[in-house]
Backbone as JSON, one array per atom type, in Angstrom:
{
  "sequence": "EGDFHKRPDQTWAPGERANIVKRGDNLQPEGEFSKRPEATWAPGERANVIRRDDNLHSEGEFSRRHDEKWAPGERADLVKRGDNLQPEGEFAKRPDATWAPGERANVIRRDDNLHPEGEFTKRPDGKWAPGERANIVKRGDNLQPEGEFSKRPEA",
  "N": [[64.68, -20.95, 35.81], [66.51, -19.87, 34.19], [66.09, -15.94, 32.73], [62.68, -15.34, 30.87], [62.86, -14.91, 27.72], [61.38, -12.44, 25.63], [59.87, -11.65, 22.29], [60.67, -8.99, 20.58], [59.33, -5.45, 21.07], [58.1, -3.75, 18.09], [57.63, -1.09, 16.35], [55.38, 0.65, 14.05], [55.82, 1.37, 10.72], [55.96, 3.73, 7.75], [56.37, 1.82, 4.66], [59.45, 2.19, 2.43], [58.96, 3.61, -0.41], [59.16, 3.24, -4.03], [60.7, 5.28, -6.63], [58.62, 7.23, -9.43], [59.27, 6.18, -11.85], [58.61, 7.45, -15.75], [58.89, 6.64, -18.37], [60.04, 8.23, -21.68], [57.9, 8.43, -24.65], [57.89, 7.75, -28.74], [55.29, 8.33, -29.74], [53.33, 10.13, -30.99], [50.73, 12.6, -31.69], [49.5, 13.64, -34.97], [48.09, 15.8, -36.88], [44.91, 16.75, -37.28], [41.93, 16.26, -35.38], [39.56, 14.3, -35.99], [35.89, 14.43, -35.29], [32.87, 12.3, -34.89], [29.88, 12.59, -36.5], [27.36, 14.2, -35.78], [24.64, 12.86, -35.38], [21.3, 13.36, -37.33], [18.02, 12.44, -36.44], [16.39, 10.63, -38.21], [12.84, 9.25, -40.27], [12.67, 6.12, -41.12], [12.85, 3.83, -44.36], [10.39, 2.58, -45.61], [9.92, -0.69, -46.4], [8.82, -1.63, -49.95], [5.12, -3.48, -50.44], [5.05, -6.83, -51.48], [2.9, -8.39, -52.97], [2.46, -11.44, -54.02], [1.51, -13.38, -56.77], [-0.88, -16.18, -56.42], [-0.87, -20.04, -57.54], [-3.84, -20.29, -56.96], [-7.22, -21.44, -57.19], [-11.02, -21.21, -57.53], [-13.34, -23.46, -58.12], [-15.7, -24.59, -59.75], [-19.09, -23.7, -58.39], [-20.25, -22.28, -55.11], [-22.24, -23.42, -52.78], [-23.95, -21.31, -50.64], [-24.98, -21.27, -47.03], [-28.9, -21.29, -46.06], [-30.36, -18.38, -45.48], [-31.78, -18.44, -42.39], [-34.52, -17.81, -40.03], [-35.06, -16.72, -36.77], [-36.81, -18.85, -34.78], [-38.27, -19.46, -31.72], [-37.46, -23.51, -30.47], [-38.82, -26.35, -30.49], [-40.74, -27.49, -27.95], [-40.1, -30.08, -25.77], [-42.8, -32.73, -24.61], [-43.71, -32.9, -21.32], [-43.28, -35.88, -19.55], [-44.73, -37.64, -17.26], [-44.4, -39.69, -14.97], [-45.69, -42.64, -13.45], [-45.97, -43.02, -9.93], [-46.08, -45.67, -7.06], [-46.69, -44.56, -4.67], [-48.36, -43.29, -2.05], [-50.6, -41.18, 0.33], [-50.63, -42.48, 3.39], [-53.88, -42.02, 5.88], [-54.68, -38.85, 7.65], [-53.23, -35.1, 7.01], [-51.53, -33.78, 9.5], [-52.12, -30.51, 9.91], [-50.3, -27.62, 10.52], [-51.79, -25.29, 12.64], [-52.76, -21.82, 12.2], [-51.09, -19.33, 13.55], [-51.92, -16.63, 15.4], [-49.38, -13.2, 15.57], [-48.53, -12.97, 19.01], [-46.92, -10.96, 21.57], [-44.54, -12.04, 23.35], [-44.88, -13.36, 27.48], [-43.57, -11.54, 29.95], [-41.79, -12.12, 32.5], [-41.8, -11.81, 36.48], [-39.98, -9.72, 37.63], [-37.26, -10.24, 39.9], [-36.36, -9.18, 43.28], [-33.7, -9.98, 45.14], [-32.88, -10.38, 48.62], [-29.92, -8.94, 50.2], [-27.5, -9.21, 52.61], [-25.32, -6.93, 52.64], [-24.72, -4.2, 54.55], [-23.61, -0.88, 55.3], [-21.09, -0.06, 57.43], [-20.94, 1.65, 60.42], [-20.9, 5.96, 59.69], [-20.45, 7.34, 56.67], [-18.13, 10.1, 55.47], [-18.23, 12.69, 53.73], [-16.5, 15.07, 50.29], [-15.62, 17.89, 51.19], [-18.03, 20.7, 50.54], [-15.37, 21.97, 48.34], [-15.39, 26.15, 47.51], [-14.89, 27.85, 44.79], [-11.75, 29.11, 43.67], [-9.41, 31.11, 42.38], [-6.08, 29.67, 41.54], [-2.66, 30.05, 43.01], [-0.33, 32.06, 41.56], [2.74, 31.89, 40.1], [5.41, 34.93, 40.7], [6.62, 36.73, 38.24], [9.99, 36.58, 37.06], [12.57, 38.16, 35.58], [15.62, 38.11, 33.86], [18.6, 39.87, 33.54], [20.13, 41.11, 30.87], [23.67, 40.88, 29.62], [24.15, 42.23, 27.11], [23.61, 45.41, 25.13], [22.09, 48.26, 23.4], [24.01, 49.28, 20.25], [25.95, 51.7, 18.79], [24.32, 53.68, 15.43], [20.94, 53.25, 14.89], [19.36, 53.35, 12.12], [16.07, 53.38, 10.65], [13.73, 51.89, 8.63], [12.52, 53.23, 5.81], [9.74, 55.28, 5.27], [6.98, 53.97, 2.71]],
  "CA": [[65.63, -21.23, 35.5], [66.34, -18.74, 33.26], [64.86, -15.37, 32.5], [62.23, -15.6, 29.68], [62.94, -13.87, 26.64], [60.2, -12.49, 24.5], [60.03, -10.91, 21.21], [61.34, -7.25, 21.33], [58.33, -4.83, 20.5], [58.21, -2.8, 16.32], [57.2, 0.67, 15.62], [54.78, 0.7, 12.98], [56.6, 3.08, 9.93], [55.59, 3.61, 5.87], [57.79, 1.0, 4.04], [59.89, 2.76, 2.01], [58.3, 3.39, -1.92], [60.44, 3.53, -5.18], [59.93, 5.93, -7.82], [58.01, 6.47, -10.78], [59.74, 6.07, -13.38], [57.51, 7.4, -16.24], [59.85, 6.79, -19.55], [58.85, 8.64, -23.04], [57.4, 7.66, -25.92], [58.19, 8.89, -29.74], [54.33, 8.67, -30.18], [52.86, 11.63, -31.22], [49.29, 13.46, -32.47], [49.53, 14.07, -35.8], [47.29, 15.95, -37.37], [43.9, 17.03, -36.84], [41.14, 14.69, -34.88], [37.91, 14.15, -36.24], [34.85, 13.65, -34.55], [32.0, 11.79, -35.83], [29.95, 13.76, -37.62], [26.29, 13.87, -35.53], [23.37, 12.48, -37.48], [19.42, 13.69, -37.16], [17.08, 11.2, -36.89], [14.97, 10.56, -39.66], [12.11, 8.4, -40.31], [13.47, 4.92, -41.31], [12.1, 4.05, -45.21], [9.62, 1.59, -45.82], [10.11, -1.55, -47.98], [7.6, -1.55, -50.74], [4.7, -4.52, -50.01], [5.16, -7.03, -52.24], [1.92, -8.95, -53.54], [2.8, -12.89, -54.96], [0.26, -14.53, -57.44], [-1.15, -17.53, -56.21], [-1.96, -21.19, -57.99], [-5.21, -21.12, -56.05], [-8.6, -20.82, -57.87], [-12.02, -21.56, -56.9], [-13.93, -24.42, -59.02], [-17.34, -24.86, -59.6], [-19.91, -22.48, -57.62], [-19.89, -22.28, -53.6], [-23.26, -22.97, -51.98], [-24.09, -21.72, -49.1], [-26.03, -22.38, -45.97], [-29.66, -20.39, -46.1], [-30.58, -17.75, -44.14], [-33.19, -19.08, -41.9], [-35.32, -16.52, -39.54], [-34.72, -17.53, -35.73], [-38.22, -19.26, -34.17], [-37.92, -20.65, -30.37], [-37.61, -23.76, -30.18], [-39.99, -27.08, -29.63], [-40.41, -27.8, -26.4], [-40.35, -31.99, -25.6], [-43.8, -32.91, -24.23], [-43.34, -33.41, -20.1], [-43.86, -37.33, -19.15], [-44.92, -37.64, -15.54], [-44.08, -41.12, -14.12], [-46.11, -43.21, -12.4], [-45.57, -44.27, -8.79], [-47.23, -46.32, -5.88], [-46.71, -44.09, -3.52], [-49.88, -43.11, -1.63], [-50.33, -41.16, 1.15], [-52.14, -43.18, 4.09], [-54.37, -41.49, 7.04], [-54.9, -37.88, 7.83], [-51.69, -34.81, 7.38], [-51.76, -32.67, 9.98], [-51.54, -28.81, 10.05], [-49.58, -26.57, 11.83], [-52.74, -24.43, 12.72], [-52.47, -20.71, 11.62], [-51.1, -18.69, 14.31], [-51.14, -14.8, 14.99], [-48.57, -13.01, 16.68], [-48.79, -11.94, 19.99], [-46.06, -10.49, 22.75], [-44.27, -13.21, 24.39], [-45.01, -12.69, 28.19], [-42.61, -11.18, 30.64], [-41.08, -12.63, 33.95], [-41.78, -10.79, 37.42], [-38.25, -8.84, 38.18], [-37.65, -11.1, 41.53], [-35.21, -8.6, 43.39], [-33.13, -10.85, 47.0], [-32.41, -9.14, 50.04], [-28.23, -9.09, 50.7], [-26.93, -8.99, 54.04], [-23.92, -6.3, 53.22], [-25.22, -3.05, 54.78], [-22.44, -0.24, 55.46], [-20.96, 0.07, 58.84], [-20.35, 3.08, 60.48], [-21.22, 6.44, 58.76], [-19.76, 8.33, 55.52], [-17.64, 11.55, 55.35], [-18.21, 12.69, 52.07], [-15.74, 15.31, 50.85], [-16.56, 18.92, 51.98], [-18.1, 21.23, 48.99], [-14.71, 23.86, 48.59], [-15.13, 27.37, 46.91], [-13.74, 27.63, 43.57], [-10.65, 29.98, 44.09], [-8.23, 31.05, 41.23], [-4.42, 29.34, 42.02], [-1.76, 31.08, 43.55], [0.64, 32.89, 40.68], [4.0, 32.67, 40.46], [5.72, 36.2, 40.1], [7.58, 36.53, 36.94], [11.5, 36.66, 37.0], [12.75, 39.07, 34.14], [16.65, 37.71, 34.19], [19.27, 41.12, 33.29], [21.78, 40.45, 30.66], [24.76, 42.51, 29.13], [23.21, 42.96, 25.71], [23.24, 46.71, 25.33], [22.6, 48.18, 21.56], [25.28, 50.49, 19.97], [25.94, 52.41, 17.48], [23.16, 54.15, 16.01], [19.73, 52.33, 14.07], [18.29, 53.59, 11.35], [14.43, 53.41, 10.64], [13.41, 51.34, 7.54], [12.31, 54.14, 4.72], [8.48, 54.8, 4.85], [6.83, 54.22, 1.07]],
  "C": [[66.3, -20.45, 34.1], [65.52, -17.07, 32.97], [64.26, -15.87, 31.14], [62.76, -14.57, 28.5], [61.62, -13.62, 25.52], [60.29, -11.66, 23.12], [60.22, -9.1, 20.96], [59.89, -6.95, 20.14], [58.59, -3.55, 19.06], [57.37, -2.35, 16.8], [56.57, -0.3, 14.21], [55.64, 1.82, 12.32], [56.46, 2.14, 8.43], [56.32, 2.89, 5.56], [57.88, 2.15, 3.31], [59.03, 2.76, 0.2], [59.46, 4.22, -2.99], [59.29, 4.84, -5.68], [59.65, 6.38, -7.82], [58.69, 7.01, -11.51], [59.0, 6.7, -14.8], [59.23, 7.56, -17.74], [58.95, 7.12, -21.06], [59.5, 7.9, -23.81], [58.41, 8.55, -27.37], [56.19, 9.17, -29.84], [53.84, 9.86, -29.8], [51.45, 12.55, -31.93], [49.8, 14.08, -33.53], [48.09, 14.53, -36.72], [45.66, 16.92, -36.79], [43.14, 15.95, -36.51], [39.68, 15.02, -35.72], [37.28, 13.42, -35.4], [33.74, 12.82, -35.29], [31.01, 12.76, -36.0], [27.88, 13.58, -36.73], [24.78, 14.19, -36.68], [22.23, 12.82, -36.54], [19.05, 12.85, -37.38], [16.1, 11.93, -38.23], [14.36, 9.48, -39.96], [12.67, 7.03, -41.12], [12.6, 4.91, -43.0], [12.19, 2.79, -45.25], [9.48, 0.47, -47.26], [8.42, -1.81, -48.86], [6.83, -2.86, -50.59], [4.75, -5.16, -51.64], [3.85, -8.57, -52.64], [2.85, -10.7, -54.43], [1.95, -13.09, -55.43], [0.64, -15.72, -57.13], [-1.65, -18.53, -57.58], [-3.34, -21.41, -57.88], [-6.44, -20.55, -56.7], [-9.85, -21.67, -57.59], [-13.18, -22.54, -58.52], [-15.26, -24.74, -58.77], [-18.22, -23.42, -58.73], [-19.86, -23.23, -55.99], [-21.22, -22.52, -53.37], [-22.88, -22.83, -50.33], [-25.09, -21.57, -48.58], [-27.4, -20.49, -45.93], [-29.81, -20.1, -44.72], [-31.9, -18.07, -43.53], [-33.34, -18.1, -41.02], [-35.3, -17.64, -38.33], [-36.55, -17.76, -34.87], [-37.5, -20.14, -32.84], [-38.41, -22.14, -30.91], [-38.77, -24.98, -29.76], [-40.11, -27.22, -28.7], [-40.92, -29.57, -26.2], [-41.96, -32.0, -24.53], [-43.53, -32.98, -22.53], [-44.0, -34.72, -19.68], [-43.73, -37.06, -17.56], [-44.86, -39.48, -15.69], [-44.76, -41.89, -13.44], [-45.42, -43.32, -11.01], [-46.33, -44.63, -8.18], [-46.77, -46.4, -5.1], [-47.88, -43.53, -3.11], [-49.58, -42.73, -0.12], [-51.47, -41.55, 2.36], [-52.95, -42.09, 5.33], [-54.08, -39.43, 7.0], [-53.4, -36.86, 7.87], [-52.93, -33.74, 8.92], [-51.25, -31.8, 9.96], [-50.91, -27.8, 10.58], [-50.83, -25.5, 11.59], [-51.87, -22.94, 12.61], [-52.2, -19.93, 12.89], [-51.34, -16.9, 14.45], [-50.47, -14.61, 16.09], [-49.81, -12.54, 17.07], [-47.59, -11.8, 21.21], [-45.44, -11.65, 23.27], [-44.48, -11.96, 26.44], [-43.87, -12.54, 29.03], [-42.17, -11.7, 31.91], [-40.84, -11.72, 34.83], [-39.69, -10.8, 37.73], [-38.31, -9.73, 40.0], [-35.85, -10.04, 42.07], [-34.57, -9.64, 45.29], [-32.97, -9.75, 47.27], [-31.12, -9.8, 49.87], [-28.46, -9.27, 51.85], [-25.6, -8.4, 53.51], [-24.73, -4.6, 53.58], [-24.0, -2.05, 55.51], [-22.28, -0.18, 57.16], [-20.59, 1.42, 58.89], [-21.05, 4.5, 59.67], [-19.97, 7.23, 58.38], [-19.56, 9.47, 55.8], [-17.43, 11.58, 53.41], [-17.2, 14.45, 51.93], [-16.09, 16.87, 50.76], [-16.43, 19.73, 50.26], [-17.08, 22.74, 49.07], [-15.2, 24.8, 47.03], [-14.45, 27.19, 45.54], [-13.25, 28.95, 43.82], [-9.67, 29.94, 42.76], [-6.02, 30.55, 41.93], [-3.62, 30.21, 42.37], [-0.87, 31.23, 42.29], [2.02, 32.82, 40.97], [4.67, 33.86, 40.47], [6.33, 35.75, 38.85], [8.81, 37.77, 37.32], [11.84, 37.25, 35.75], [14.46, 39.18, 34.8], [17.1, 39.01, 32.77], [20.06, 39.96, 32.75], [22.76, 41.66, 30.26], [24.46, 42.75, 28.13], [22.97, 44.75, 25.82], [23.61, 47.21, 23.55], [24.07, 49.46, 21.5], [25.11, 51.0, 18.48], [24.33, 53.53, 17.23], [22.06, 53.16, 14.8], [19.86, 53.18, 13.12], [17.3, 52.33, 10.97], [14.54, 52.79, 8.84], [12.68, 52.78, 7.1], [10.66, 53.68, 5.03], [8.36, 55.29, 3.27], [5.31, 54.95, 1.24]]
}
């Protein structure tokens, strides 16, 4: 029922830009501009130390601890408490044994049922010979020296 109308294709184009208008002003630099003076480094001045007087005074005489000579401390006596545990019977000690090497078990080789069938062929012993080398192919080019060549001056 009628043709289908679609939006027409639009191509991109840059927008129109307004011209730049620079307004004039009445500001003009007058006189000479002065820069900040370059300061050289100098160490800072240190403030004087002020010592305040105080009203604290010692009264009487100080007693110090007497210097004592070092001596090892006295060890307390050992106190062994008694108990009612007594060994009964005789204790058997392990006999002192001298070292001897251990006995090695005999090696047992079992027979198997694997046997090669047929005859084995070995690789034939080949005598060494150098490999074949391809011939050298020198390709020609179209480069030719033109003009005179000057030698390096001999010193």
